[in-house]
């Protein structure tokens, strides 16, 4: 680096030496350094040598030369850069397009549009579009809106829309909403969403699509985006109401997803009255999903409908518990009959979502003295690692030492896994009680430390499984079967999104890290999947994972569990803290045999 600085400081006198290095050095990085040195000298002779390196055999050097040509606005490099933008390795194409935009020669527009035709790589596509915006050739962009290639039309459309004083008209964009190409449809929707006065074009599109018997998956994405983008439009709201009332269950389920995800602070009255009908009768799946939306959006005004479901013994337990969960958001006190129903479902089939749903409702509710004692004495010691944490939230506000002592007695039983709670959570749990109860609770912390040491020893015991030659195929079957990892984690397009995506886990995490994450998930928390503890101004608490994609300026979206979301208005959130305890339960390794653990580890290590 120092040698390069000395050469650059000599200016024209160093050009030949740098040119020789750019031609003769075997190391591509040395040739790149020489190219950048020539670019900093930037005399005609220096730039001539840079242009020669646009034909270097190494892509890294060609990229460096293209960058230098762009930074120096070298018009004599345009012809070669146009060729490189159309055909070369991806990083080279991206840099060539960027440099053409920097140089500003409008004759490059034709080449850039041609390059867009096969710009499958997103970085290359972005560089081409940005260069087109910089070149400001609106006439060429408008002509390309009729090109045969959907990618060319997409690039021209976005570039034209982003230009100052763009001549783009609604009539040019609206027909693209019906194009066969999904990417072009999404681009058209993106452009229209930037012109709120063009909502009429979307309205016509939605009217046709929502009245169609069905639409394919790629089209569904565009329709959903249109609904979410224009949910504030009164006419779009009317369309959605009509479609929600049309007895097409698949279409209704699709629209309920849009209702749940839209950014409206308050749902229209027509949607709420429609939800009241949907929760009360009809298809079981539709009723359950409607109740989930009511809960997620904290919809008020449906207490009668939800109470009727919760009290109706002929209704399925899943539906009754879901109705209670929606009710608790507005009426946190539980009648004894409702409390008994939730208590009885804590020991339901562990493979169902019922125990977790019941535990979450009990944790969110404001239980009275006798209910807290019953929960501690009858159920707490039987709770598994998935239900224990939400159940402990039920004790968040009590200061009653009788309840505190019952809590200590329940957690002291050997079958309770304290590692699923965490030492900090144990301390927080007893912070409101008297000094005597706090002192008694210290035995739990001592036991936790002892178990943590045992867990470390367990990790050492299992380490040989990493090199035991597991069966990858059997590991995959476990991931998507008995181990139920797929409920929260995805491999490729398959699986859930509650936990980190594991598609490339074998490339970014060591075998030891993967093993530790399974045995002790709270040891290392992935930032975007750290459990948050939100407290509302009404005193309720919720533990879950923030959805960064679905949260917005008005609301925070919290994943409470598998397929369970909650949307909280930001002005109703009193406080938020990050938990040191993972939402993934401890003790997972004990559910599998050593052979199964070996196979699962082999499968995860293979994901690269």
Coordinates of C-alpha atoms in Angstrom, one line a residue:
X1 CA 0.0 0.0 0.0
X2 CA 2.8 2.4 0.8
X3 CA 4.6 1.6 -2.5
X4 CA 1.4 2.4 -4.3
X5 CA 1.0 5.7 -2.5
X6 CA 4.6 6.7 -3.5
X7 CA 4.0 5.8 -7.1
X8 CA 0.7 7.7 -7.3
X9 CA 2.4 10.7 -5.7
X10 CA 4.8 10.8 -8.7
X11 CA 1.9 11.2 -11.1
X12 CA 2.6 10.9 -14.9
X13 CA 6.2 9.7 -14.2
X14 CA 4.8 6.5 -12.6
X15 CA 2.3 5.6 -15.3
X16 CA 4.6 3.2 -17.2
X17 CA 5.6 1.4 -14.0
X18 CA 2.0 0.9 -12.9
X19 CA 1.1 -0.1 -16.5
X20 CA 3.8 -2.8 -16.4
X21 CA 2.5 -4.1 -13.1
X22 CA -1.1 -4.2 -14.5
X23 CA 0.1 -6.3 -17.4
X24 CA 2.8 -8.5 -15.9
X25 CA 1.9 -9.2 -12.3
X26 CA 0.6 -12.8 -11.9
X27 CA -1.5 -11.9 -8.8
X28 CA -4.9 -10.4 -9.8
X29 CA -4.9 -8.3 -6.6
X30 CA -1.6 -6.7 -7.6
X31 CA -3.0 -5.9 -11.1
X32 CA -6.2 -4.4 -9.4
X33 CA -4.0 -2.2 -7.2
X34 CA -2.1 -1.0 -10.3
X35 CA -5.4 -0.2 -12.1
X36 CA -6.6 1.8 -9.1
X37 CA -3.3 3.6 -9.0
X38 CA -3.6 4.5 -12.7
X39 CA -7.1 5.7 -12.0
X40 CA -6.0 8.1 -9.3
X41 CA -3.3 9.6 -11.6
X42 CA -6.0 9.8 -14.3
X43 CA -4.0 11.3 -17.1
X44 CA -5.0 10.3 -20.7
X45 CA -2.1 7.9 -20.8
X46 CA -3.0 6.3 -17.5
X47 CA -6.7 5.9 -18.5
X48 CA -5.6 4.3 -21.8
X49 CA -3.9 1.6 -19.8
X50 CA -7.0 1.2 -17.6
X51 CA -9.1 0.7 -20.7
X52 CA -6.8 -2.1 -21.7
X53 CA -7.5 -3.9 -18.5
X54 CA -11.2 -4.0 -19.3
X55 CA -10.1 -7.1 -21.3
X56 CA -8.1 -8.7 -18.5
X57 CA -8.5 -12.5 -18.1
X58 CA -9.5 -12.1 -14.5
X59 CA -13.0 -10.9 -13.6
X60 CA -11.7 -9.1 -10.5
X61 CA -9.4 -6.9 -12.6
X62 CA -12.1 -6.2 -15.2
X63 CA -14.4 -5.1 -12.4
X64 CA -11.7 -2.8 -11.0
X65 CA -11.0 -1.3 -14.5
X66 CA -14.7 -0.8 -15.0
X67 CA -15.0 1.0 -11.7
X68 CA -12.1 3.3 -12.4
X69 CA -13.5 4.1 -15.9
X70 CA -16.8 5.1 -14.3
X71 CA -15.2 7.2 -11.5
X72 CA -13.2 9.1 -14.1
X73 CA -16.2 9.4 -16.5
X74 CA -14.0 7.9 -19.3
X75 CA -16.2 8.2 -22.4
X76 CA -13.7 6.3 -24.5
X77 CA -14.5 3.2 -22.4
X78 CA -18.2 3.3 -23.1
X79 CA -18.2 0.8 -26.1
X80 CA -16.4 -1.9 -24.1
X81 CA -18.5 -1.2 -21.0
X82 CA -21.7 -1.7 -23.0
X83 CA -20.4 -5.1 -24.1
X84 CA -19.5 -6.0 -20.5
X85 CA -22.9 -5.0 -19.2
X86 CA -24.5 -7.4 -21.7
X87 CA -22.2 -10.4 -21.3
X88 CA -19.7 -11.1 -18.6
X89 CA -19.5 -12.5 -15.1
X90 CA -22.2 -11.1 -12.8
X91 CA -20.0 -8.7 -10.7
X92 CA -18.5 -7.4 -13.9
X93 CA -21.9 -6.8 -15.5
X94 CA -23.1 -5.0 -12.4
X95 CA -20.1 -2.7 -12.2
X96 CA -20.1 -2.0 -16.0
X97 CA -23.8 -0.9 -15.8
X98 CA -23.0 1.3 -12.8
X99 CA -20.1 2.9 -14.6
X100 CA -22.2 3.6 -17.7
X101 CA -24.6 5.5 -15.5
X102 CA -21.7 7.5 -14.0
X103 CA -20.2 8.4 -17.3
X104 CA -23.6 9.7 -18.6
X105 CA -23.4 8.8 -22.3
X106 CA -27.1 8.3 -23.4
X107 CA -26.0 6.0 -26.3
X108 CA -25.5 3.4 -23.6
X109 CA -29.3 3.2 -23.0
X110 CA -29.8 0.7 -25.8
X111 CA -27.1 -1.6 -24.5
X112 CA -28.4 -1.4 -20.9
X113 CA -32.0 -2.2 -22.0
X114 CA -30.6 -5.2 -24.0
X115 CA -28.7 -6.2 -20.9
X116 CA -31.9 -6.1 -18.8
X117 CA -33.4 -8.9 -21.0
X118 CA -31.3 -11.6 -19.2
X119 CA -30.6 -9.8 -15.9
X120 CA -31.8 -12.6 -13.6
X121 CA -29.4 -11.6 -10.9
X122 CA -31.0 -8.9 -8.7
X123 CA -27.7 -6.9 -8.2
X124 CA -27.2 -6.7 -12.0
X125 CA -30.8 -5.7 -12.5
X126 CA -30.6 -3.0 -9.9
X127 CA -27.4 -1.6 -11.4
X128 CA -29.0 -1.5 -14.9
X129 CA -32.1 0.2 -13.6
X130 CA -30.2 2.8 -11.6
X131 CA -28.0 3.6 -14.6
X132 CA -31.1 4.1 -16.8
X133 CA -32.4 6.5 -14.2
X134 CA -29.2 8.5 -14.3
X135 CA -29.2 8.6 -18.1
X136 CA -32.7 10.2 -18.1
X137 CA -33.6 9.1 -21.7
X138 CA -37.4 9.1 -21.1
X139 CA -38.2 8.6 -24.8
X140 CA -36.2 5.4 -25.0
X141 CA -37.8 4.2 -21.7
X142 CA -41.3 4.8 -23.0
X143 CA -40.6 3.0 -26.3
X144 CA -39.3 0.0 -24.2
X145 CA -42.6 -0.3 -22.3
X146 CA -43.7 -2.3 -25.4
X147 CA -40.6 -4.5 -25.7
X148 CA -41.1 -8.2 -26.1
X149 CA -39.0 -9.0 -23.0
X150 CA -40.9 -8.7 -19.7
X151 CA -37.5 -7.9 -18.0
X152 CA -36.8 -5.0 -20.4
X153 CA -40.3 -3.6 -19.8
X154 CA -39.9 -3.9 -16.0
X155 CA -36.5 -2.1 -16.1
X156 CA -37.9 0.7 -18.3
X157 CA -41.0 1.0 -16.2
X158 CA -39.2 1.4 -12.9
X159 CA -36.5 3.7 -14.3
X160 CA -39.1 5.9 -16.0
X161 CA -41.1 6.1 -12.8
X162 CA -38.1 7.3 -10.8
X163 CA -37.0 10.0 -13.2
X164 CA -37.7 13.6 -12.4
X165 CA -40.7 15.0 -14.2
X166 CA -41.5 11.6 -15.5
X167 CA -44.0 11.5 -18.4
X168 CA -45.3 8.1 -17.3
X169 CA -49.1 7.8 -17.5
X170 CA -51.6 5.6 -15.7
X171 CA -52.8 4.2 -19.1
X172 CA -49.3 2.9 -19.8
X173 CA -49.0 1.1 -16.5
X174 CA -52.5 -0.3 -15.7
X175 CA -52.5 -2.9 -18.5
X176 CA -49.4 -4.4 -17.1
X177 CA -51.3 -5.5 -14.0
X178 CA -52.8 -8.3 -16.2
X179 CA -49.5 -9.4 -17.8
X180 CA -48.6 -13.1 -17.8
X181 CA -45.2 -12.3 -16.1
X182 CA -45.5 -12.1 -12.3
X183 CA -42.4 -9.9 -11.9
X184 CA -43.8 -7.4 -14.4
X185 CA -47.2 -7.4 -12.6
X186 CA -45.5 -6.7 -9.3
X187 CA -43.4 -3.9 -10.8
X188 CA -46.6 -2.3 -12.3
X189 CA -48.2 -2.6 -8.8
X190 CA -45.1 -1.0 -7.2
X191 CA -45.3 1.9 -9.6
X192 CA -49.0 2.4 -9.2
X193 CA -48.7 2.3 -5.4
X194 CA -46.5 5.4 -5.7
X195 CA -49.4 7.2 -7.3
X196 CA -52.3 7.2 -4.9
X197 CA -54.4 9.1 -7.6
X198 CA -54.1 6.0 -9.7
X199 CA -56.1 3.8 -7.3
X200 CA -58.8 3.4 -9.9
X201 CA -56.5 1.2 -12.0
X202 CA -56.0 -1.1 -9.0
X203 CA -59.7 -1.1 -8.2
X204 CA -60.6 -2.5 -11.6
X205 CA -57.8 -5.1 -11.4
X206 CA -59.0 -6.2 -7.9
X207 CA -62.6 -6.3 -8.9
X208 CA -61.8 -8.7 -11.7
X209 CA -59.4 -10.8 -9.6
X210 CA -61.6 -11.1 -6.5
X211 CA -64.6 -12.1 -8.6
X212 CA -62.6 -14.8 -10.5
X213 CA -63.3 -18.4 -9.4
X214 CA -59.6 -18.8 -8.5
X215 CA -56.1 -17.5 -9.3
X216 CA -52.7 -19.1 -9.2
X217 CA -50.0 -18.6 -6.5
X218 CA -48.0 -16.1 -8.4
X219 CA -51.1 -14.0 -9.1
X220 CA -52.2 -14.3 -5.5
X221 CA -49.0 -12.5 -4.4
X222 CA -49.8 -9.6 -6.6
X223 CA -53.4 -9.4 -5.5
X224 CA -52.3 -9.6 -1.8
X225 CA -49.8 -6.8 -2.3
X226 CA -52.4 -4.6 -4.0
X227 CA -54.9 -5.2 -1.1
X228 CA -52.3 -4.3 1.5
X229 CA -51.0 -1.2 -0.4
X230 CA -54.5 0.2 -1.0
X231 CA -56.3 -1.0 2.1
X232 CA -56.9 2.6 3.1
X233 CA -59.0 3.2 0.0
X234 CA -62.7 3.2 0.8
X235 CA -63.6 1.5 -2.5
X236 CA -61.0 -1.3 -2.0
X237 CA -62.5 -1.8 1.5
X238 CA -66.0 -2.2 0.0
X239 CA -64.6 -4.8 -2.5
X240 CA -62.9 -6.7 0.3
X241 CA -66.1 -6.7 2.3
X242 CA -68.1 -8.2 -0.6
X243 CA -65.5 -10.8 -1.2
X244 CA -65.3 -11.8 2.4
X245 CA -69.1 -12.4 2.4
X246 CA -68.9 -14.5 -0.8
X247 CA -69.0 -18.2 0.4
X248 CA -65.7 -19.2 -1.3
X249 CA -63.8 -20.5 1.6
X250 CA -60.3 -20.4 -0.1
X251 CA -60.9 -16.8 -1.2
X252 CA -62.2 -15.9 2.3
X253 CA -59.1 -17.4 3.9
X254 CA -56.9 -15.5 1.5
X255 CA -58.6 -12.2 2.4
X256 CA -58.4 -12.9 6.1
X257 CA -54.7 -12.9 5.7
X258 CA -54.8 -9.5 4.1
X259 CA -57.1 -8.2 6.9
X260 CA -54.6 -9.4 9.5
X261 CA -51.6 -7.9 7.8
X262 CA -52.9 -4.6 6.6
X263 CA -51.6 -1.4 8.2
X264 CA -55.0 0.1 9.1
X265 CA -55.0 1.2 12.8
X266 CA -58.7 0.3 13.1
X267 CA -60.6 -2.1 10.9
X268 CA -63.7 -0.8 9.0
X269 CA -67.0 -1.5 10.7
X270 CA -68.1 -3.6 7.7
X271 CA -65.1 -5.9 8.1
X272 CA -65.8 -6.3 11.9
X273 CA -69.5 -7.2 11.3
X274 CA -68.3 -9.7 8.6
X275 CA -65.9 -11.2 11.1
X276 CA -68.7 -11.6 13.6
X277 CA -70.6 -13.8 11.1
X278 CA -67.5 -15.8 10.1
X279 CA -66.6 -16.7 13.7
X280 CA -70.1 -17.9 14.5
X281 CA -70.9 -20.4 11.8
X282 CA -69.7 -22.3 8.7
X283 CA -66.5 -24.0 7.8
X284 CA -64.4 -25.0 10.9
X285 CA -61.1 -23.9 9.4
X286 CA -62.6 -20.5 8.4
X287 CA -64.0 -20.0 11.9
X288 CA -60.7 -20.7 13.5
X289 CA -58.8 -18.4 11.2
X290 CA -61.3 -15.7 11.7
X291 CA -60.9 -15.9 15.5
X292 CA -57.1 -15.8 15.0
X293 CA -57.5 -12.6 13.0
X294 CA -59.8 -11.1 15.7
X295 CA -57.1 -11.9 18.3
X296 CA -54.2 -10.8 16.2
X297 CA -55.9 -7.4 15.4
X298 CA -57.3 -7.1 19.0
X299 CA -60.7 -6.5 17.4
X300 CA -63.2 -5.2 20.0
X301 CA -67.0 -5.6 19.8
X302 CA -67.2 -9.4 19.3
X303 CA -67.4 -10.4 23.0
X304 CA -70.9 -11.9 22.6
X305 CA -70.0 -14.1 19.7
X306 CA -66.7 -15.2 21.3
X307 CA -68.3 -15.8 24.7
X308 CA -71.0 -18.0 23.1
X309 CA -68.3 -20.1 21.5
X310 CA -66.2 -20.4 24.7
X311 CA -69.2 -21.5 26.7
X312 CA -70.6 -23.9 24.1
X313 CA -69.5 -27.4 25.2
X314 CA -70.5 -28.8 21.8
X315 CA -67.9 -26.7 20.0
X316 CA -64.4 -28.2 19.4
X317 CA -61.9 -27.5 22.2
X318 CA -59.5 -25.8 19.7
X319 CA -62.2 -23.3 18.8
X320 CA -63.3 -22.7 22.4
X321 CA -59.7 -22.0 23.5
X322 CA -59.0 -19.8 20.5
X323 CA -62.2 -17.8 21.4
X324 CA -60.9 -17.4 25.0
X325 CA -57.6 -16.2 23.7
X326 CA -59.3 -13.5 21.7
X327 CA -61.5 -12.5 24.6
X328 CA -58.6 -12.1 27.1
X329 CA -57.2 -9.2 25.2
X330 CA -60.2 -7.1 26.2
X331 CA -61.5 -9.0 29.3
X332 CA -58.5 -10.4 31.2
X333 CA -60.5 -11.7 34.2
X334 CA -61.6 -15.4 33.8
X335 CA -64.7 -17.0 35.0
X336 CA -64.1 -20.2 36.9
X337 CA -65.6 -22.3 34.2
X338 CA -63.4 -20.7 31.6
X339 CA -60.4 -21.1 33.8
X340 CA -61.2 -24.8 34.3
X341 CA -61.5 -25.3 30.5
X342 CA -58.0 -23.8 30.0
X343 CA -56.6 -25.8 32.8
X344 CA -58.0 -29.1 31.4
X345 CA -56.4 -28.4 28.0
X346 CA -52.9 -27.9 29.4
X347 CA -52.5 -31.7 29.3
X348 CA -54.1 -32.2 25.9
X349 CA -52.3 -34.1 23.1
X350 CA -48.7 -32.6 23.2
X351 CA -48.5 -32.8 19.4
X352 CA -51.4 -30.4 19.1
X353 CA -51.3 -26.6 19.6
X354 CA -53.9 -26.7 22.3
X355 CA -51.6 -26.9 25.4
X356 CA -49.6 -23.9 24.2
X357 CA -52.7 -21.9 23.3
X358 CA -54.2 -22.6 26.7
X359 CA -51.0 -21.7 28.5
X360 CA -50.7 -18.4 26.6
X361 CA -54.3 -17.4 27.5
X362 CA -53.6 -18.2 31.2
X363 CA -50.4 -16.2 31.1
X364 CA -52.1 -13.2 29.5
X365 CA -55.1 -13.3 31.9
X366 CA -55.5 -11.6 35.3
X367 CA -56.1 -14.6 37.6
X368 CA -57.5 -14.2 41.0
X369 CA -55.9 -15.6 44.2
X370 CA -57.6 -19.0 44.2
X371 CA -56.9 -19.5 40.4
X372 CA -53.2 -18.7 40.9
X373 CA -53.0 -21.2 43.8
X374 CA -54.7 -23.9 41.7
X375 CA -52.5 -23.2 38.7
X376 CA -49.3 -23.5 40.9
X377 CA -50.5 -26.5 42.9
X378 CA -52.2 -28.6 40.2
X379 CA -50.5 -27.9 36.8
X380 CA -47.2 -26.0 37.0
X381 CA -45.0 -28.9 37.9
X382 CA -46.5 -30.9 34.9
X383 CA -45.8 -28.2 32.4
X384 CA -43.3 -28.9 29.6
X385 CA -40.8 -26.4 28.3
X386 CA -43.2 -25.0 25.7
X387 CA -46.0 -24.2 28.2
X388 CA -44.0 -23.3 31.3
X389 CA -42.8 -19.9 30.3
X390 CA -46.3 -18.5 29.3
X391 CA -47.8 -20.0 32.5
X392 CA -45.3 -18.2 34.6
X393 CA -46.5 -14.9 33.2
X394 CA -49.8 -15.5 35.1
X395 CA -47.8 -14.7 38.3
X396 CA -46.3 -11.4 37.0
X397 CA -48.4 -9.0 39.2
X398 CA -49.1 -11.0 42.4
X399 CA -47.4 -10.1 45.7
X400 CA -49.2 -12.8 47.7
X401 CA -46.7 -14.9 49.7
X402 CA -49.1 -17.9 49.7
X403 CA -48.9 -17.9 46.0
X404 CA -45.2 -17.3 46.1
X405 CA -44.6 -20.3 48.3
X406 CA -46.8 -22.5 46.1
X407 CA -44.8 -21.3 43.1
X408 CA -41.5 -22.3 44.8
X409 CA -42.9 -25.7 45.7
X410 CA -44.1 -26.4 42.1
X411 CA -40.8 -25.3 40.5
X412 CA -38.8 -27.3 43.1
X413 CA -40.1 -30.6 41.8
X414 CA -37.4 -32.5 39.9
X415 CA -39.5 -32.9 36.7
X416 CA -39.5 -29.1 36.1
X417 CA -36.8 -28.0 33.7
X418 CA -35.5 -24.8 35.2
X419 CA -33.1 -24.4 32.2
X420 CA -36.2 -23.6 30.1
X421 CA -36.8 -20.5 32.3
X422 CA -33.3 -19.1 32.8
X423 CA -31.8 -17.6 35.9
X424 CA -32.7 -14.0 35.1
X425 CA -36.3 -15.0 34.6
X426 CA -36.4 -16.8 37.9
X427 CA -35.1 -13.7 39.7
X428 CA -37.7 -11.5 37.9
X429 CA -40.5 -14.0 38.9
X430 CA -40.0 -13.4 42.6
X431 CA -39.1 -9.7 42.6
X432 CA -42.6 -8.6 43.8
X433 CA -42.7 -10.9 46.8
X434 CA -41.6 -10.4 50.4
X435 CA -37.9 -10.8 51.4
X436 CA -38.8 -14.2 53.0
X437 CA -40.2 -15.5 49.8
X438 CA -37.3 -14.1 47.8
X439 CA -34.8 -15.8 50.2
X440 CA -36.7 -19.1 49.8
X441 CA -36.6 -18.8 46.0
X442 CA -32.7 -18.8 46.0
X443 CA -32.8 -22.6 46.3
X444 CA -34.1 -22.5 42.7
X445 CA -31.2 -20.4 41.5
X446 CA -28.8 -22.8 43.2
X447 CA -30.4 -25.8 41.5
X448 CA -30.3 -23.9 38.1
X449 CA -26.6 -23.4 38.4
X450 CA -26.1 -27.1 39.2
X451 CA -28.2 -28.1 36.2
X452 CA -26.3 -25.6 34.0
X453 CA -23.1 -27.4 34.8
X454 CA -24.8 -30.8 34.0
X455 CA -25.9 -29.4 30.7
X456 CA -22.4 -28.4 29.8
X457 CA -21.2 -31.9 30.6
X458 CA -24.1 -33.2 28.5
X459 CA -22.8 -31.1 25.6
X460 CA -19.4 -32.6 25.9
X461 CA -20.9 -36.1 26.0
X462 CA -22.8 -35.5 22.7
X463 CA -19.9 -33.9 20.8
X464 CA -18.7 -37.3 19.4
X465 CA -22.1 -37.6 17.6
X466 CA -20.8 -34.8 15.3
X467 CA -18.3 -37.2 13.7
X468 CA -20.3 -40.5 14.1
X469 CA -21.4 -40.6 10.4
X470 CA -25.1 -39.9 10.7
X471 CA -27.6 -40.7 7.9
X472 CA -28.5 -37.4 6.1
X473 CA -31.7 -38.9 4.6
X474 CA -32.9 -40.1 8.0
X475 CA -32.0 -36.7 9.5
X476 CA -34.2 -35.0 7.0
X477 CA -37.1 -37.3 7.9
X478 CA -36.5 -36.3 11.6
X479 CA -36.4 -32.6 10.8
X480 CA -39.7 -32.8 8.9
X481 CA -41.2 -35.4 11.2
X482 CA -40.6 -36.6 14.7
X483 CA -38.3 -33.8 15.8
X484 CA -40.9 -31.2 14.4
X485 CA -38.1 -28.7 13.6
X486 CA -40.0 -27.7 10.5
X487 CA -42.7 -26.1 12.6
X488 CA -40.4 -23.2 13.3
X489 CA -37.5 -23.5 10.9
X490 CA -37.3 -23.6 7.1
X491 CA -35.0 -25.5 4.8
X492 CA -35.3 -23.8 1.4
X493 CA -39.0 -23.2 0.7
X494 CA -40.2 -25.8 3.2
X495 CA -40.9 -25.2 6.9
X496 CA -41.9 -22.4 9.3
X497 CA -40.6 -18.9 9.7
X498 CA -40.8 -18.5 13.5
X499 CA -37.2 -19.4 14.0
X500 CA -34.0 -18.7 12.0
X501 CA -33.8 -20.1 8.4
X502 CA -31.5 -23.1 8.4
X503 CA -31.1 -23.4 4.6
X504 CA -27.3 -22.6 4.8
X505 CA -26.7 -23.4 8.5
X506 CA -24.0 -25.9 7.7
X507 CA -22.0 -23.2 5.8
X508 CA -22.2 -20.5 8.5
X509 CA -22.2 -22.5 11.7
X510 CA -19.8 -25.1 13.0
X511 CA -21.0 -28.5 14.0
X512 CA -20.3 -27.6 17.7
X513 CA -22.4 -24.5 17.3
X514 CA -25.3 -26.5 15.8
X515 CA -25.2 -29.0 18.6
X516 CA -25.1 -26.3 21.2
X517 CA -28.1 -24.5 19.6
X518 CA -30.1 -27.7 19.9
X519 CA -29.0 -28.7 23.4
X520 CA -28.9 -25.1 24.8
X521 CA -30.8 -22.8 22.5
X522 CA -30.5 -19.8 24.8
X523 CA -26.7 -19.8 24.7
X524 CA -26.6 -17.8 21.5
X525 CA -29.6 -15.9 20.3
X526 CA -29.9 -14.8 16.7
X527 CA -30.7 -11.0 16.9
X528 CA -33.7 -11.0 14.5
X529 CA -35.2 -13.9 16.4
X530 CA -34.6 -12.8 20.0
X531 CA -37.6 -13.2 22.2
X532 CA -39.2 -9.9 23.1
X533 CA -41.3 -9.3 26.2
X534 CA -43.9 -6.5 25.5
X535 CA -46.1 -5.0 28.2
X536 CA -49.2 -3.0 27.2
X537 CA -50.5 0.0 29.0
X538 CA -53.4 -2.1 30.3
X539 CA -50.8 -4.3 32.1
X540 CA -50.8 -7.4 29.9
X541 CA -47.6 -9.0 28.8
X542 CA -46.7 -11.0 25.7
X543 CA -43.6 -13.0 24.9
X544 CA -42.8 -13.6 21.3
X545 CA -40.6 -12.8 18.3
X546 CA -41.0 -9.5 16.5
X547 CA -41.9 -9.8 12.9
X548 CA -39.6 -7.2 11.3
X549 CA -41.3 -7.5 7.9
X550 CA -44.9 -7.2 9.2
X551 CA -44.4 -4.5 11.8
X552 CA -44.9 -0.9 10.7
X553 CA -45.1 2.7 12.0
X554 CA -48.5 2.0 13.6
X555 CA -48.1 -1.5 15.0
X556 CA -45.8 -4.2 16.3
X557 CA -46.4 -7.7 15.1
X558 CA -45.4 -10.4 17.5
X559 CA -45.2 -14.1 16.8
X560 CA -46.4 -15.8 20.0
X561 CA -45.9 -19.3 18.7
X562 CA -46.5 -21.6 15.7
X563 CA -49.1 -19.9 13.5
X564 CA -50.0 -17.5 16.3
X565 CA -49.5 -13.8 15.7
X566 CA -50.5 -10.6 17.6
X567 CA -50.7 -7.1 16.2
X568 CA -50.3 -4.4 18.9
X569 CA -50.7 -0.7 18.3
X570 CA -47.5 1.0 19.1
X571 CA -49.3 3.6 21.2
X572 CA -50.6 0.8 23.4
X573 CA -47.2 -0.7 24.2
X574 CA -45.9 0.6 27.5
X575 CA -42.5 -1.2 27.4
X576 CA -40.4 -3.8 25.7
X577 CA -37.4 -5.8 26.8
X578 CA -35.4 -8.5 25.1
X579 CA -35.4 -11.9 26.8
X580 CA -32.2 -13.9 27.3
X581 CA -34.3 -17.1 26.9
X582 CA -34.9 -18.6 23.5
X583 CA -38.5 -19.3 22.4
X584 CA -37.1 -22.8 21.4
X585 CA -37.5 -25.1 24.4
X586 CA -34.6 -26.6 26.4
X587 CA -34.3 -30.3 26.8
X588 CA -34.9 -31.1 23.1
X589 CA -31.9 -33.5 23.0
X590 CA -33.6 -35.8 25.5
X591 CA -36.5 -36.4 23.1
X592 CA -34.3 -38.1 20.5
X593 CA -32.1 -41.2 20.7
X594 CA -28.4 -40.9 20.2
X595 CA -28.8 -42.4 16.7
X596 CA -31.5 -39.9 15.8
X597 CA -29.5 -37.0 17.2
X598 CA -26.5 -38.2 15.0
X599 CA -28.7 -38.3 11.9
X600 CA -30.2 -34.9 12.6
X601 CA -26.8 -33.3 13.1
X602 CA -25.6 -34.9 9.9
X603 CA -28.5 -33.4 8.0
X604 CA -28.1 -29.9 9.4
X605 CA -24.3 -29.9 8.8
X606 CA -25.1 -30.8 5.1
X607 CA -27.2 -27.6 4.6
X608 CA -24.6 -25.4 2.8

